[in-house]
Amino acid sequence: MLKLQSLGQQPVRLGNDDVKERLTALAAQYPDAARLQVIGQSVWGEDLYALVVGDADAPHALMVQGGIHAREYATAELVLAQAQDLLEQNAAGASYGGRRISDLLGAVNVWFLPLLNPDGALLCQQGLSAAPAAERDTLLERNNGIDDFTRWKANAVGVDLNANFDALWRVNPDVSLPFGNGYAGPEPFSEPETQAVKDLVEQHDFMTMLCYHSAGEVIYWYFGQQDDDRQRDLALAEGLAQQNGYRVVQAGREITSVAGSKDWFVQQYGRPGFTVELFAMSAVPVTQDVLRDAVERNLGAVVYLLDEAASRATGQ
Ligand SMILES: [Zn+2]
């Protein structure tokens, strides 16, 4: 099991360069099992990185994503830790549920997308100095004139990426213009970051989508599923909750959020998708100790969902 160093009360800080460096190191350390891939670019031209773990030509896939909301960039640390842990377990010849992880990865490879909103993460951590000079006035306006961007959620042009997917998409009547959070964009998939996710999903046979957000320690799974799909997805959410101790939002009667990536995936493909909100609500900013606790509680989620996805994909 991955060992994590305690770094105490320091806030987690992480940018796209760190993501690139650490994924590159993993790909170099495990050349037979992992490869780095760029799936698109952000508004400011940052590469969107993925690490693909498992057989490159596996017939099916699992997606694990983090950092789509700017201020939730600490979720990227969990996705990085999960990628490392899966690679270590695979290299050690570990098994899960009686099957070798290497066999599971032959059927279903895992796409780790740690930081889908690198511009927003930078803006949150560095403020306006991160932005091109010509855009600073506009960004300030979209942040209510406040020179503190630590609560910013959107991408660099004020679109909430997790409200920009084509699943009951609408422009929230309260937020009809670009803003720090809550603006769904001029149309579904208007942003390069969401378009990159859409393109990727359309190119591979994703069985499951796992999306990390913060905060609240809850698991969202519902987007209108019925009958067998509903039973399957609720059971999987409860399986995740057994590991991390979070609350499963039962929903099931009404849809509580719209136009997120998991919402679109569930609606479009009829397959399970999860939004997992890490950390307690009060954990702002996220410290290294808070992160370590979340990593310990969520490290097993990937192998759990990988095993289920492989079973569902192969009928075994
Ligand atoms: Zn979020």
CSV table of C-alpha atoms and ligand atoms in Angstrom, one decimal:
chain,number,residue,atom,x,y,z
A,1,MET,CA,0.0,0.0,0.0
A,2,LEU,CA,1.2,3.5,-0.8
A,3,LYS,CA,2.9,5.2,2.0
A,4,LEU,CA,2.1,8.9,2.6
A,5,GLN,CA,4.3,11.3,4.4
A,6,SER,CA,2.6,13.5,7.0
A,7,LEU,CA,3.2,17.1,6.1
A,8,GLY,CA,0.9,18.6,8.7
A,9,GLN,CA,-1.1,21.7,8.4
A,10,GLN,CA,0.4,23.1,5.3
A,11,PRO,CA,-2.2,23.8,2.6
A,12,VAL,CA,-2.1,21.6,-0.5
A,13,ARG,CA,-0.7,23.4,-3.5
A,14,LEU,CA,-0.5,21.9,-6.9
A,15,GLY,CA,-0.3,23.1,-10.5
A,16,ASN,CA,-0.3,21.6,-14.0
A,17,ASP,CA,3.5,21.5,-14.0
A,18,ASP,CA,3.4,19.2,-10.9
A,19,VAL,CA,0.8,17.0,-12.6
A,20,LYS,CA,2.9,16.7,-15.7
A,21,GLU,CA,6.1,16.0,-13.7
A,22,ARG,CA,4.5,13.3,-11.6
A,23,LEU,CA,2.6,11.5,-14.4
A,24,THR,CA,5.8,11.6,-16.5
A,25,ALA,CA,7.7,10.0,-13.6
A,26,LEU,CA,5.1,7.3,-13.3
A,27,ALA,CA,5.1,6.5,-17.0
A,28,ALA,CA,8.9,6.3,-16.9
A,29,GLN,CA,8.9,4.0,-13.8
A,30,TYR,CA,6.3,1.7,-15.2
A,31,PRO,CA,6.8,1.8,-19.0
A,32,ASP,CA,5.0,-1.4,-19.7
A,33,ALA,CA,1.9,-0.5,-17.7
A,34,ALA,CA,1.5,3.3,-18.1
A,35,ARG,CA,1.7,6.0,-20.7
A,36,LEU,CA,1.2,9.7,-20.6
A,37,GLN,CA,-1.3,11.2,-23.0
A,38,VAL,CA,-2.4,14.7,-23.8
A,39,ILE,CA,-6.2,14.8,-24.3
A,40,GLY,CA,-6.6,18.4,-25.2
A,41,GLN,CA,-5.8,22.0,-24.1
A,42,SER,CA,-7.3,24.5,-21.7
A,43,VAL,CA,-8.4,28.0,-22.7
A,44,TRP,CA,-4.9,29.3,-21.8
A,45,GLY,CA,-3.3,26.5,-23.8
A,46,GLU,CA,-2.3,24.3,-21.0
A,47,ASP,CA,-2.1,20.6,-21.9
A,48,LEU,CA,-4.7,18.4,-20.3
A,49,TYR,CA,-2.9,15.3,-19.1
A,50,ALA,CA,-4.0,11.7,-18.7
A,51,LEU,CA,-2.2,8.7,-17.5
A,52,VAL,CA,-3.5,5.5,-19.1
A,53,VAL,CA,-2.8,2.5,-16.9
A,54,GLY,CA,-3.2,-1.0,-18.3
A,55,ASP,CA,-3.1,-2.5,-21.8
A,56,ALA,CA,-3.1,0.3,-24.3
A,57,ASP,CA,-5.5,-1.7,-26.5
A,58,ALA,CA,-7.8,-3.0,-23.7
A,59,PRO,CA,-11.3,-3.1,-25.2
A,60,HIS,CA,-12.9,-1.2,-22.3
A,61,ALA,CA,-11.9,1.7,-20.0
A,62,LEU,CA,-12.6,3.4,-16.6
A,63,MET,CA,-12.3,7.1,-16.1
A,64,VAL,CA,-11.1,8.8,-12.9
A,65,GLN,CA,-11.1,12.6,-13.0
A,66,GLY,CA,-10.3,15.4,-10.6
A,67,GLY,CA,-9.8,19.1,-10.6
A,68,ILE,CA,-12.6,20.2,-12.9
A,69,HIS,CA,-13.6,22.9,-10.5
A,70,ALA,CA,-10.8,25.4,-10.0
A,71,ARG,CA,-10.8,25.7,-6.2
A,72,GLU,CA,-11.1,21.9,-5.8
A,73,TYR,CA,-7.6,21.3,-7.3
A,74,ALA,CA,-6.6,19.3,-4.2
A,75,THR,CA,-8.7,16.4,-5.6
A,76,ALA,CA,-5.9,16.0,-8.2
A,77,GLU,CA,-3.6,14.7,-5.4
A,78,LEU,CA,-6.0,11.8,-4.8
A,79,VAL,CA,-6.1,10.9,-8.5
A,80,LEU,CA,-2.3,11.0,-8.6
A,81,ALA,CA,-2.1,8.8,-5.6
A,82,GLN,CA,-4.6,6.3,-7.0
A,83,ALA,CA,-2.6,6.1,-10.2
A,84,GLN,CA,0.6,5.4,-8.3
A,85,ASP,CA,-1.1,2.8,-6.0
A,86,LEU,CA,-2.7,0.9,-9.0
A,87,LEU,CA,0.7,0.8,-10.7
A,88,GLU,CA,2.4,-0.5,-7.6
A,89,GLN,CA,-0.2,-3.1,-7.0
A,90,ASN,CA,0.0,-4.2,-10.6
A,91,ALA,CA,3.8,-4.5,-10.5
A,92,ALA,CA,3.6,-6.5,-7.3
A,93,GLY,CA,1.3,-9.0,-8.9
A,94,ALA,CA,-1.6,-8.3,-6.6
A,95,SER,CA,-5.0,-9.7,-6.9
A,96,TYR,CA,-8.5,-8.5,-6.2
A,97,GLY,CA,-11.6,-10.7,-5.7
A,98,GLY,CA,-9.6,-13.7,-6.9
A,99,ARG,CA,-8.4,-12.1,-10.1
A,100,ARG,CA,-5.0,-10.6,-10.8
A,101,ILE,CA,-5.0,-6.9,-11.3
A,102,SER,CA,-3.0,-7.3,-14.5
A,103,ASP,CA,-5.8,-9.5,-15.9
A,104,LEU,CA,-8.4,-6.8,-14.9
A,105,LEU,CA,-6.3,-4.2,-16.7
A,106,GLY,CA,-6.1,-6.4,-19.8
A,107,ALA,CA,-9.9,-6.0,-20.1
A,108,VAL,CA,-10.3,-2.5,-18.8
A,109,ASN,CA,-7.6,0.2,-18.7
A,110,VAL,CA,-7.8,3.1,-16.4
A,111,TRP,CA,-7.7,6.8,-17.5
A,112,PHE,CA,-6.5,9.0,-14.7
A,113,LEU,CA,-7.3,12.7,-15.5
A,114,PRO,CA,-6.0,14.5,-12.4
A,115,LEU,CA,-6.5,18.2,-13.3
A,116,LEU,CA,-9.1,19.1,-15.9
A,117,ASN,CA,-9.2,22.8,-15.1
A,118,PRO,CA,-5.5,23.8,-14.9
A,119,ASP,CA,-6.1,27.5,-15.6
A,120,GLY,CA,-8.6,27.8,-12.8
A,121,ALA,CA,-6.3,26.0,-10.4
A,122,LEU,CA,-3.6,28.4,-11.2
A,123,LEU,CA,-5.9,31.4,-10.8
A,124,CYS,CA,-7.1,30.1,-7.4
A,125,GLN,CA,-3.6,29.7,-6.1
A,126,GLN,CA,-1.8,32.7,-7.7
A,127,GLY,CA,-4.6,35.2,-8.2
A,128,LEU,CA,-4.6,37.6,-11.1
A,129,SER,CA,-0.9,37.5,-11.6
A,130,ALA,CA,-1.5,34.0,-13.2
A,131,ALA,CA,-3.7,35.6,-15.9
A,132,PRO,CA,-2.6,37.3,-19.1
A,133,ALA,CA,-2.5,41.1,-18.5
A,134,ALA,CA,-5.2,41.8,-21.1
A,135,GLU,CA,-7.7,39.5,-19.2
A,136,ARG,CA,-7.2,40.7,-15.7
A,137,ASP,CA,-9.9,43.5,-15.7
A,138,THR,CA,-12.5,41.1,-17.0
A,139,LEU,CA,-11.6,38.4,-14.5
A,140,LEU,CA,-11.8,40.8,-11.7
A,141,GLU,CA,-15.2,41.9,-12.8
A,142,ARG,CA,-16.3,38.2,-13.0
A,143,ASN,CA,-15.1,37.8,-9.4
A,144,ASN,CA,-17.3,40.6,-8.1
A,145,GLY,CA,-14.3,43.0,-8.1
A,146,ILE,CA,-12.6,41.0,-5.4
A,147,ASP,CA,-8.8,40.4,-5.8
A,148,ASP,CA,-9.0,37.1,-4.0
A,149,PHE,CA,-9.6,34.1,-6.3
A,150,THR,CA,-9.4,31.3,-3.8
A,151,ARG,CA,-13.2,30.6,-4.2
A,152,TRP,CA,-13.2,30.6,-8.0
A,153,LYS,CA,-14.7,27.5,-9.6
A,154,ALA,CA,-14.9,28.2,-13.3
A,155,ASN,CA,-12.4,28.0,-16.1
A,156,ALA,CA,-10.4,31.0,-17.4
A,157,VAL,CA,-13.4,32.5,-19.2
A,158,GLY,CA,-15.9,32.2,-16.4
A,159,VAL,CA,-17.7,28.9,-17.4
A,160,ASP,CA,-18.4,26.4,-14.8
A,161,LEU,CA,-17.1,23.3,-16.6
A,162,ASN,CA,-19.2,20.9,-14.5
A,163,ALA,CA,-22.3,22.7,-15.7
A,164,ASN,CA,-21.3,22.6,-19.3
A,165,PHE,CA,-22.1,19.0,-20.3
A,166,ASP,CA,-25.1,18.1,-22.3
A,167,ALA,CA,-27.4,16.7,-19.7
A,168,LEU,CA,-30.3,18.9,-18.8
A,169,TRP,CA,-28.0,21.7,-19.7
A,170,ARG,CA,-29.3,25.2,-19.2
A,171,VAL,CA,-28.1,28.6,-18.4
A,172,ASN,CA,-28.9,29.1,-14.8
A,173,PRO,CA,-31.2,32.1,-14.8
A,174,ASP,CA,-29.3,33.5,-11.8
A,175,VAL,CA,-26.0,33.3,-13.6
A,176,SER,CA,-26.5,34.3,-17.3
A,177,LEU,CA,-23.1,35.7,-17.9
A,178,PRO,CA,-19.5,34.4,-17.4
A,179,PHE,CA,-18.7,34.3,-13.7
A,180,GLY,CA,-16.5,32.7,-11.0
A,181,ASN,CA,-19.1,29.9,-10.5
A,182,GLY,CA,-22.4,28.7,-11.8
A,183,TYR,CA,-22.4,29.9,-15.4
A,184,ALA,CA,-23.1,27.0,-17.7
A,185,GLY,CA,-21.6,28.5,-20.9
A,186,PRO,CA,-23.2,29.6,-24.2
A,187,GLU,CA,-24.0,26.0,-25.2
A,188,PRO,CA,-23.1,22.5,-24.1
A,189,PHE,CA,-19.5,21.6,-24.6
A,190,SER,CA,-18.6,25.2,-25.5
A,191,GLU,CA,-15.3,24.9,-23.6
A,192,PRO,CA,-12.1,23.1,-24.8
A,193,GLU,CA,-11.8,21.3,-21.4
A,194,THR,CA,-15.3,19.7,-21.6
A,195,GLN,CA,-14.9,19.1,-25.3
A,196,ALA,CA,-11.7,17.1,-24.5
A,197,VAL,CA,-13.6,14.9,-22.1
A,198,LYS,CA,-16.4,14.4,-24.6
A,199,ASP,CA,-13.9,13.4,-27.4
A,200,LEU,CA,-12.2,11.0,-25.1
A,201,VAL,CA,-15.4,9.3,-24.0
A,202,GLU,CA,-16.5,9.0,-27.6
A,203,GLN,CA,-13.2,7.3,-28.6
A,204,HIS,CA,-13.1,4.6,-25.9
A,205,ASP,CA,-15.6,2.2,-24.3
A,206,PHE,CA,-15.8,3.7,-20.9
A,207,MET,CA,-17.7,1.4,-18.5
A,208,THR,CA,-17.7,3.7,-15.5
A,209,MET,CA,-16.8,7.3,-14.7
A,210,LEU,CA,-15.6,8.4,-11.2
A,211,CYS,CA,-15.3,12.2,-10.6
A,212,TYR,CA,-13.8,13.8,-7.6
A,213,HIS,CA,-14.9,17.1,-6.2
A,214,SER,CA,-14.9,18.9,-2.9
A,215,ALA,CA,-16.3,19.3,-0.3
A,216,GLY,CA,-18.9,17.5,1.9
A,217,GLU,CA,-18.0,13.8,2.1
A,218,VAL,CA,-20.9,12.7,0.0
A,219,ILE,CA,-21.4,10.4,-3.0
A,220,TYR,CA,-23.8,11.4,-5.9
A,221,TRP,CA,-24.8,8.6,-8.2
A,222,TYR,CA,-28.3,9.3,-9.5
A,223,PHE,CA,-29.3,10.8,-12.8
A,224,GLY,CA,-32.6,9.3,-13.6
A,225,GLN,CA,-31.6,5.6,-13.7
A,226,GLN,CA,-34.4,3.1,-13.5
A,227,ASP,CA,-34.8,-0.6,-12.6
A,228,ASP,CA,-31.7,-2.7,-13.0
A,229,ASP,CA,-29.4,0.2,-13.7
A,230,ARG,CA,-30.7,2.0,-10.6
A,231,GLN,CA,-30.0,-1.1,-8.4
A,232,ARG,CA,-26.5,-1.5,-9.9
A,233,ASP,CA,-25.5,2.1,-9.5
A,234,LEU,CA,-26.9,2.5,-6.0
A,235,ALA,CA,-25.1,-0.7,-4.9
A,236,LEU,CA,-21.8,0.6,-6.4
A,237,ALA,CA,-22.3,3.9,-4.6
A,238,GLU,CA,-22.9,2.0,-1.3
A,239,GLY,CA,-19.7,-0.1,-2.0
A,240,LEU,CA,-17.7,3.1,-2.4
A,241,ALA,CA,-19.3,4.4,0.9
A,242,GLN,CA,-18.2,1.3,2.7
A,243,GLN,CA,-14.6,2.2,1.9
A,244,ASN,CA,-14.7,6.0,2.5
A,245,GLY,CA,-17.5,6.3,5.1
A,246,TYR,CA,-19.2,9.1,3.1
A,247,ARG,CA,-22.9,9.6,2.8
A,248,VAL,CA,-24.7,8.2,-0.3
A,249,VAL,CA,-27.1,10.8,-1.5
A,250,GLN,CA,-30.2,8.6,-2.1
A,251,ALA,CA,-31.9,11.0,-4.4
A,252,GLY,CA,-33.8,8.7,-6.7
A,253,ARG,CA,-36.8,11.0,-6.8
A,254,GLU,CA,-35.4,14.2,-8.2
A,255,ILE,CA,-32.2,15.1,-9.9
A,256,THR,CA,-30.2,17.4,-7.6
A,257,SER,CA,-27.6,18.7,-10.1
A,258,VAL,CA,-27.4,19.0,-13.8
A,259,ALA,CA,-25.0,19.2,-16.7
A,260,GLY,CA,-22.0,17.7,-14.9
A,261,SER,CA,-19.7,15.1,-16.5
A,262,LYS,CA,-21.2,12.2,-14.5
A,263,ASP,CA,-24.7,13.4,-15.3
A,264,TRP,CA,-23.9,13.4,-19.0
A,265,PHE,CA,-22.2,10.0,-18.8
A,266,VAL,CA,-25.0,8.3,-17.0
A,267,GLN,CA,-27.7,9.8,-19.3
A,268,GLN,CA,-25.8,9.3,-22.5
A,269,TYR,CA,-24.4,5.8,-21.9
A,270,GLY,CA,-26.6,4.2,-19.2
A,271,ARG,CA,-23.5,3.3,-17.3
A,272,PRO,CA,-22.5,4.2,-13.7
A,273,GLY,CA,-21.0,7.5,-12.9
A,274,PHE,CA,-20.1,9.0,-9.5
A,275,THR,CA,-19.5,12.4,-8.1
A,276,VAL,CA,-17.6,12.0,-4.9
A,277,GLU,CA,-17.2,15.1,-2.7
A,278,LEU,CA,-14.0,14.7,-0.7
A,279,PHE,CA,-13.1,16.5,2.6
A,280,ALA,CA,-15.3,17.9,5.3
A,281,MET,CA,-17.1,21.2,4.5
A,282,SER,CA,-15.0,22.9,7.1
A,283,ALA,CA,-11.7,21.8,5.6
A,284,VAL,CA,-10.8,25.1,3.8
A,285,PRO,CA,-8.0,25.3,2.7
A,286,VAL,CA,-7.3,21.6,2.4
A,287,THR,CA,-4.2,20.8,4.4
A,288,GLN,CA,-1.8,17.9,3.9
A,289,ASP,CA,-3.2,16.0,6.8
A,290,VAL,CA,-6.8,16.4,5.5
A,291,LEU,CA,-5.6,15.2,2.1
A,292,ARG,CA,-3.8,12.2,3.6
A,293,ASP,CA,-7.0,11.1,5.4
A,294,ALA,CA,-9.0,11.4,2.1
A,295,VAL,CA,-6.4,9.5,0.2
A,296,GLU,CA,-6.4,6.7,2.7
A,297,ARG,CA,-10.2,6.4,2.6
A,298,ASN,CA,-10.5,6.6,-1.2
A,299,LEU,CA,-7.4,4.7,-2.5
A,300,GLY,CA,-9.3,1.5,-2.9
A,301,ALA,CA,-12.1,3.0,-5.0
A,302,VAL,CA,-10.3,2.4,-8.3
A,303,VAL,CA,-9.6,-1.3,-8.0
A,304,TYR,CA,-13.2,-1.8,-6.6
A,305,LEU,CA,-14.7,-0.1,-9.7
A,306,LEU,CA,-12.1,-1.7,-12.0
A,307,ASP,CA,-13.2,-5.2,-10.9
A,308,GLU,CA,-16.9,-4.4,-11.3
A,309,ALA,CA,-16.3,-2.8,-14.7
A,310,ALA,CA,-14.3,-5.9,-15.9
A,311,SER,CA,-17.0,-8.2,-14.7
A,312,ARG,CA,-19.7,-6.2,-16.4
A,313,ALA,CA,-17.7,-5.8,-19.6
A,314,THR,CA,-16.8,-9.5,-19.9
A,315,GLY,CA,-19.9,-11.0,-18.4
A,316,GLN,CA,-17.7,-12.8,-15.7
B,1,ZN,ZN,-16.9,20.5,-7.8
